[in-house]
């Protein structure tokens, strides 16, 4: 059995951290990024109790539409029932635990490919052949194990914790913010996915996303895309907003000629989803950061445009993110991970700007507070 955290481990994790005062605080201890027991607690106390992004709502618009998604190592079946209601279940037959459906598609009955037990779109067992001689077998009492699911700002989210509050309740004004900057989000369609295999802890990837202190040094092309002096980071509850004006046609990142979106509007949603609207034509990006091991993370970038076939200009933007921006970030976080695995580093000071500009790391401090709260809650049980 793997060792779980105790109170002493939480004390080490928070050794340099000062709550509510980023100007006095240091970061999480490096051990949180290298020791597997911290990741084990994160998977159970964070990822299995928070809202996880699944897909765009376009995959589940009509009755019978289904989509299977891995959520924290569990196969989850999402579907739209005949009443038009969204449902989510563990993708597990209640007979012998075989997976029920794969991929995505449309169906009016969920049929297990092992012994052909059949469930309706509400997860209730409708037929199980050759069970008529079983004693005390009540078909009406058997149904798929349900999971919380929610439509939020054009996307579908899942929470494995049956007692979790809704995402709308937890996220405050996030719905209004996304609606203001991306009012067309429901009309966009999936166009492309990028996948990156990163030799770094998932928290390093989030840390890097949550500050642009490194941008003038490491992302010169990206900075040319924005009016960098307008960059502002604001923290709220379980999310943070990262905003700047864009529209620089002379930038060295990608063409924004004929742009209909002038804002760089980005949101990080606890714990591992990043929602983005970049300058250019109508667009929305979802960055999903998936922990695999203490020093291993998978990152997916989903692009949503007006059309499923990206234009030449959109392909240029995709290639900039794939070949330039993400490679710069991957080099950074992999280097940080290697540094954390040496005896030369425990934790470092948070750089704080009271104006909450892009050069401030208070967004990282906010994230670390949520992580430490989750550790403390886990060891208190």
PDB file of N, CA and C in Angstrom, residues 214-256:
ATOM      1  N   UNK A 214       7.545  35.245 -16.906  1.00  0.00           N
ATOM      2  CA  UNK A 214       8.560  34.660 -17.786  1.00  0.00           C
ATOM      3  C   UNK A 214       8.386  35.039 -19.252  1.00  0.00           C
ATOM      4  N   UNK A 215       7.245  35.633 -19.603  1.00  0.00           N
ATOM      5  CA  UNK A 215       6.934  35.842 -21.022  1.00  0.00           C
ATOM      6  C   UNK A 215       7.914  36.753 -21.756  1.00  0.00           C
ATOM      7  N   UNK A 216       8.287  37.923 -21.208  1.00  0.00           N
ATOM      8  CA  UNK A 216       9.220  38.773 -21.949  1.00  0.00           C
ATOM      9  C   UNK A 216      10.572  38.111 -22.213  1.00  0.00           C
ATOM     10  N   UNK A 217      10.946  37.165 -21.334  1.00  0.00           N
ATOM     11  CA  UNK A 217      12.209  36.453 -21.514  1.00  0.00           C
ATOM     12  C   UNK A 217      12.066  35.263 -22.453  1.00  0.00           C
ATOM     13  N   UNK A 218      10.998  34.473 -22.250  1.00  0.00           N
ATOM     14  CA  UNK A 218      10.885  33.184 -22.936  1.00  0.00           C
ATOM     15  C   UNK A 218       9.930  33.176 -24.124  1.00  0.00           C
ATOM     16  N   UNK A 219       9.000  34.143 -24.210  1.00  0.00           N
ATOM     17  CA  UNK A 219       7.968  34.134 -25.252  1.00  0.00           C
ATOM     18  C   UNK A 219       7.912  35.485 -25.983  1.00  0.00           C
ATOM     19  N   UNK A 220       8.984  35.848 -26.626  1.00  0.00           N
ATOM     20  CA  UNK A 220       9.026  37.168 -27.272  1.00  0.00           C
ATOM     21  C   UNK A 220       7.981  37.289 -28.381  1.00  0.00           C
ATOM     22  N   UNK A 221       7.737  36.225 -29.138  1.00  0.00           N
ATOM     23  CA  UNK A 221       6.722  36.270 -30.193  1.00  0.00           C
ATOM     24  C   UNK A 221       5.335  36.447 -29.588  1.00  0.00           C
ATOM     25  N   UNK A 222       5.074  35.726 -28.518  1.00  0.00           N
ATOM     26  CA  UNK A 222       3.780  35.848 -27.841  1.00  0.00           C
ATOM     27  C   UNK A 222       3.568  37.272 -27.332  1.00  0.00           C
ATOM     28  N   UNK A 223       4.586  37.845 -26.736  1.00  0.00           N
ATOM     29  CA  UNK A 223       4.459  39.217 -26.220  1.00  0.00           C
ATOM     30  C   UNK A 223       4.178  40.209 -27.338  1.00  0.00           C
ATOM     31  N   UNK A 224       4.693  39.938 -28.530  1.00  0.00           N
ATOM     32  CA  UNK A 224       4.455  40.848 -29.653  1.00  0.00           C
ATOM     33  C   UNK A 224       3.003  40.799 -30.121  1.00  0.00           C
ATOM     34  N   UNK A 225       2.297  39.735 -29.764  1.00  0.00           N
ATOM     35  CA  UNK A 225       0.894  39.570 -30.138  1.00  0.00           C
ATOM     36  C   UNK A 225      -0.013  40.458 -29.296  1.00  0.00           C
ATOM     37  N   UNK A 226       0.451  40.869 -28.119  1.00  0.00           N
ATOM     38  CA  UNK A 226      -0.374  41.566 -27.140  1.00  0.00           C
ATOM     39  C   UNK A 226       0.114  42.995 -26.907  1.00  0.00           C
ATOM     40  N   UNK A 227      -0.770  43.775 -26.311  1.00  0.00           N
ATOM     41  CA  UNK A 227      -0.348  45.033 -25.694  1.00  0.00           C
ATOM     42  C   UNK A 227      -0.003  44.654 -24.253  1.00  0.00           C
ATOM     43  N   UNK A 228       1.245  44.283 -24.057  1.00  0.00           N
ATOM     44  CA  UNK A 228       1.622  43.601 -22.823  1.00  0.00           C
ATOM     45  C   UNK A 228       1.397  44.450 -21.579  1.00  0.00           C
ATOM     46  N   UNK A 229       1.440  45.759 -21.732  1.00  0.00           N
ATOM     47  CA  UNK A 229       1.230  46.612 -20.563  1.00  0.00           C
ATOM     48  C   UNK A 229      -0.214  46.585 -20.069  1.00  0.00           C
ATOM     49  N   UNK A 230      -1.127  45.967 -20.838  1.00  0.00           N
ATOM     50  CA  UNK A 230      -2.520  45.829 -20.404  1.00  0.00           C
ATOM     51  C   UNK A 230      -2.783  44.489 -19.714  1.00  0.00           C
ATOM     52  N   UNK A 231      -1.790  43.623 -19.658  1.00  0.00           N
ATOM     53  CA  UNK A 231      -1.959  42.280 -19.106  1.00  0.00           C
ATOM     54  C   UNK A 231      -2.280  42.370 -17.610  1.00  0.00           C
ATOM     55  N   UNK A 232      -3.360  41.700 -17.199  1.00  0.00           N
ATOM     56  CA  UNK A 232      -3.779  41.731 -15.797  1.00  0.00           C
ATOM     57  C   UNK A 232      -4.276  40.347 -15.375  1.00  0.00           C
ATOM     58  N   UNK A 233      -3.904  39.944 -14.186  1.00  0.00           N
ATOM     59  CA  UNK A 233      -4.309  38.651 -13.631  1.00  0.00           C
ATOM     60  C   UNK A 233      -5.156  38.894 -12.390  1.00  0.00           C
ATOM     61  N   UNK A 234      -6.351  38.294 -12.376  1.00  0.00           N
ATOM     62  CA  UNK A 234      -7.269  38.456 -11.253  1.00  0.00           C
ATOM     63  C   UNK A 234      -7.680  37.084 -10.739  1.00  0.00           C
ATOM     64  N   UNK A 235      -7.574  36.880  -9.430  1.00  0.00           N
ATOM     65  CA  UNK A 235      -7.936  35.581  -8.851  1.00  0.00           C
ATOM     66  C   UNK A 235      -9.318  35.649  -8.220  1.00  0.00           C
ATOM     67  N   UNK A 236     -10.067  34.546  -8.351  1.00  0.00           N
ATOM     68  CA  UNK A 236     -11.428  34.445  -7.811  1.00  0.00           C
ATOM     69  C   UNK A 236     -11.673  32.994  -7.389  1.00  0.00           C
ATOM     70  N   UNK A 237     -11.898  32.753  -6.123  1.00  0.00           N
ATOM     71  CA  UNK A 237     -12.360  31.423  -5.710  1.00  0.00           C
ATOM     72  C   UNK A 237     -11.599  30.280  -6.349  1.00  0.00           C
ATOM     73  N   UNK A 238     -12.249  29.582  -7.288  1.00  0.00           N
ATOM     74  CA  UNK A 238     -11.614  28.417  -7.930  1.00  0.00           C
ATOM     75  C   UNK A 238     -11.139  28.718  -9.352  1.00  0.00           C
ATOM     76  N   UNK A 239     -11.003  29.990  -9.701  1.00  0.00           N
ATOM     77  CA  UNK A 239     -10.463  30.290 -11.030  1.00  0.00           C
ATOM     78  C   UNK A 239      -9.686  31.599 -10.995  1.00  0.00           C
ATOM     79  N   UNK A 240      -8.943  31.853 -12.070  1.00  0.00           N
ATOM     80  CA  UNK A 240      -8.292  33.145 -12.240  1.00  0.00           C
ATOM     81  C   UNK A 240      -8.428  33.575 -13.691  1.00  0.00           C
ATOM     82  N   UNK A 241      -8.482  34.900 -13.894  1.00  0.00           N
ATOM     83  CA  UNK A 241      -8.637  35.500 -15.225  1.00  0.00           C
ATOM     84  C   UNK A 241      -7.323  36.148 -15.632  1.00  0.00           C
ATOM     85  N   UNK A 242      -6.956  35.960 -16.905  1.00  0.00           N
ATOM     86  CA  UNK A 242      -5.699  36.492 -17.430  1.00  0.00           C
ATOM     87  C   UNK A 242      -6.045  37.248 -18.712  1.00  0.00           C
ATOM     88  N   UNK A 243      -6.035  38.578 -18.632  1.00  0.00           N
ATOM     89  CA  UNK A 243      -6.580  39.406 -19.712  1.00  0.00           C
ATOM     90  C   UNK A 243      -5.556  40.387 -20.257  1.00  0.00           C
ATOM     91  N   UNK A 244      -5.603  40.584 -21.566  1.00  0.00           N
ATOM     92  CA  UNK A 244      -4.778  41.610 -22.205  1.00  0.00           C
ATOM     93  C   UNK A 244      -5.405  41.982 -23.537  1.00  0.00           C
ATOM     94  N   UNK A 245      -5.136  43.182 -23.980  1.00  0.00           N
ATOM     95  CA  UNK A 245      -5.566  43.584 -25.314  1.00  0.00           C
ATOM     96  C   UNK A 245      -4.588  43.022 -26.338  1.00  0.00           C
ATOM     97  N   UNK A 246      -5.138  42.641 -27.500  1.00  0.00           N
ATOM     98  CA  UNK A 246      -4.301  42.101 -28.571  1.00  0.00           C
ATOM     99  C   UNK A 246      -4.414  42.951 -29.817  1.00  0.00           C
ATOM    100  N   UNK A 247      -4.469  42.267 -30.963  1.00  0.00           N
ATOM    101  CA  UNK A 247      -4.719  42.962 -32.220  1.00  0.00           C
ATOM    102  C   UNK A 247      -3.514  43.608 -32.849  1.00  0.00           C
ATOM    103  N   UNK A 248      -2.319  43.161 -32.499  1.00  0.00           N
ATOM    104  CA  UNK A 248      -1.112  43.735 -33.090  1.00  0.00           C
ATOM    105  C   UNK A 248      -0.804  43.045 -34.415  1.00  0.00           C
ATOM    106  N   UNK A 249      -1.102  43.703 -35.526  1.00  0.00           N
ATOM    107  CA  UNK A 249      -0.908  43.087 -36.841  1.00  0.00           C
ATOM    108  C   UNK A 249       0.560  42.901 -37.197  1.00  0.00           C
ATOM    109  N   UNK A 250       1.457  43.594 -36.499  1.00  0.00           N
ATOM    110  CA  UNK A 250       2.883  43.469 -36.788  1.00  0.00           C
ATOM    111  C   UNK A 250       3.562  42.433 -35.906  1.00  0.00           C
ATOM    112  N   UNK A 251       2.765  41.589 -35.233  1.00  0.00           N
ATOM    113  CA  UNK A 251       3.363  40.615 -34.323  1.00  0.00           C
ATOM    114  C   UNK A 251       4.142  39.549 -35.095  1.00  0.00           C
ATOM    115  N   UNK A 252       4.995  38.825 -34.378  1.00  0.00           N
ATOM    116  CA  UNK A 252       5.830  37.785 -34.998  1.00  0.00           C
ATOM    117  C   UNK A 252       5.342  36.377 -34.657  1.00  0.00           C
ATOM    118  N   UNK A 253       4.124  36.267 -34.095  1.00  0.00           N
ATOM    119  CA  UNK A 253       3.584  34.950 -33.728  1.00  0.00           C
ATOM    120  C   UNK A 253       2.794  34.340 -34.891  1.00  0.00           C
ATOM    121  N   UNK A 254       1.687  34.994 -35.273  1.00  0.00           N
ATOM    122  CA  UNK A 254       0.866  34.522 -36.377  1.00  0.00           C
ATOM    123  C   UNK A 254       0.015  35.681 -36.877  1.00  0.00           C
ATOM    124  N   UNK A 255      -0.543  35.522 -38.063  1.00  0.00           N
ATOM    125  CA  UNK A 255      -1.317  36.604 -38.674  1.00  0.00           C
ATOM    126  C   UNK A 255      -2.656  36.802 -37.968  1.00  0.00           C
ATOM    127  N   UNK A 256      -2.973  38.067 -37.675  1.00  0.00           N
ATOM    128  CA  UNK A 256      -4.284  38.407 -37.127  1.00  0.00           C
ATOM    129  C   UNK A 256      -5.026  39.342 -38.093  1.00  0.00           C
TER     130      UNK A 256
END
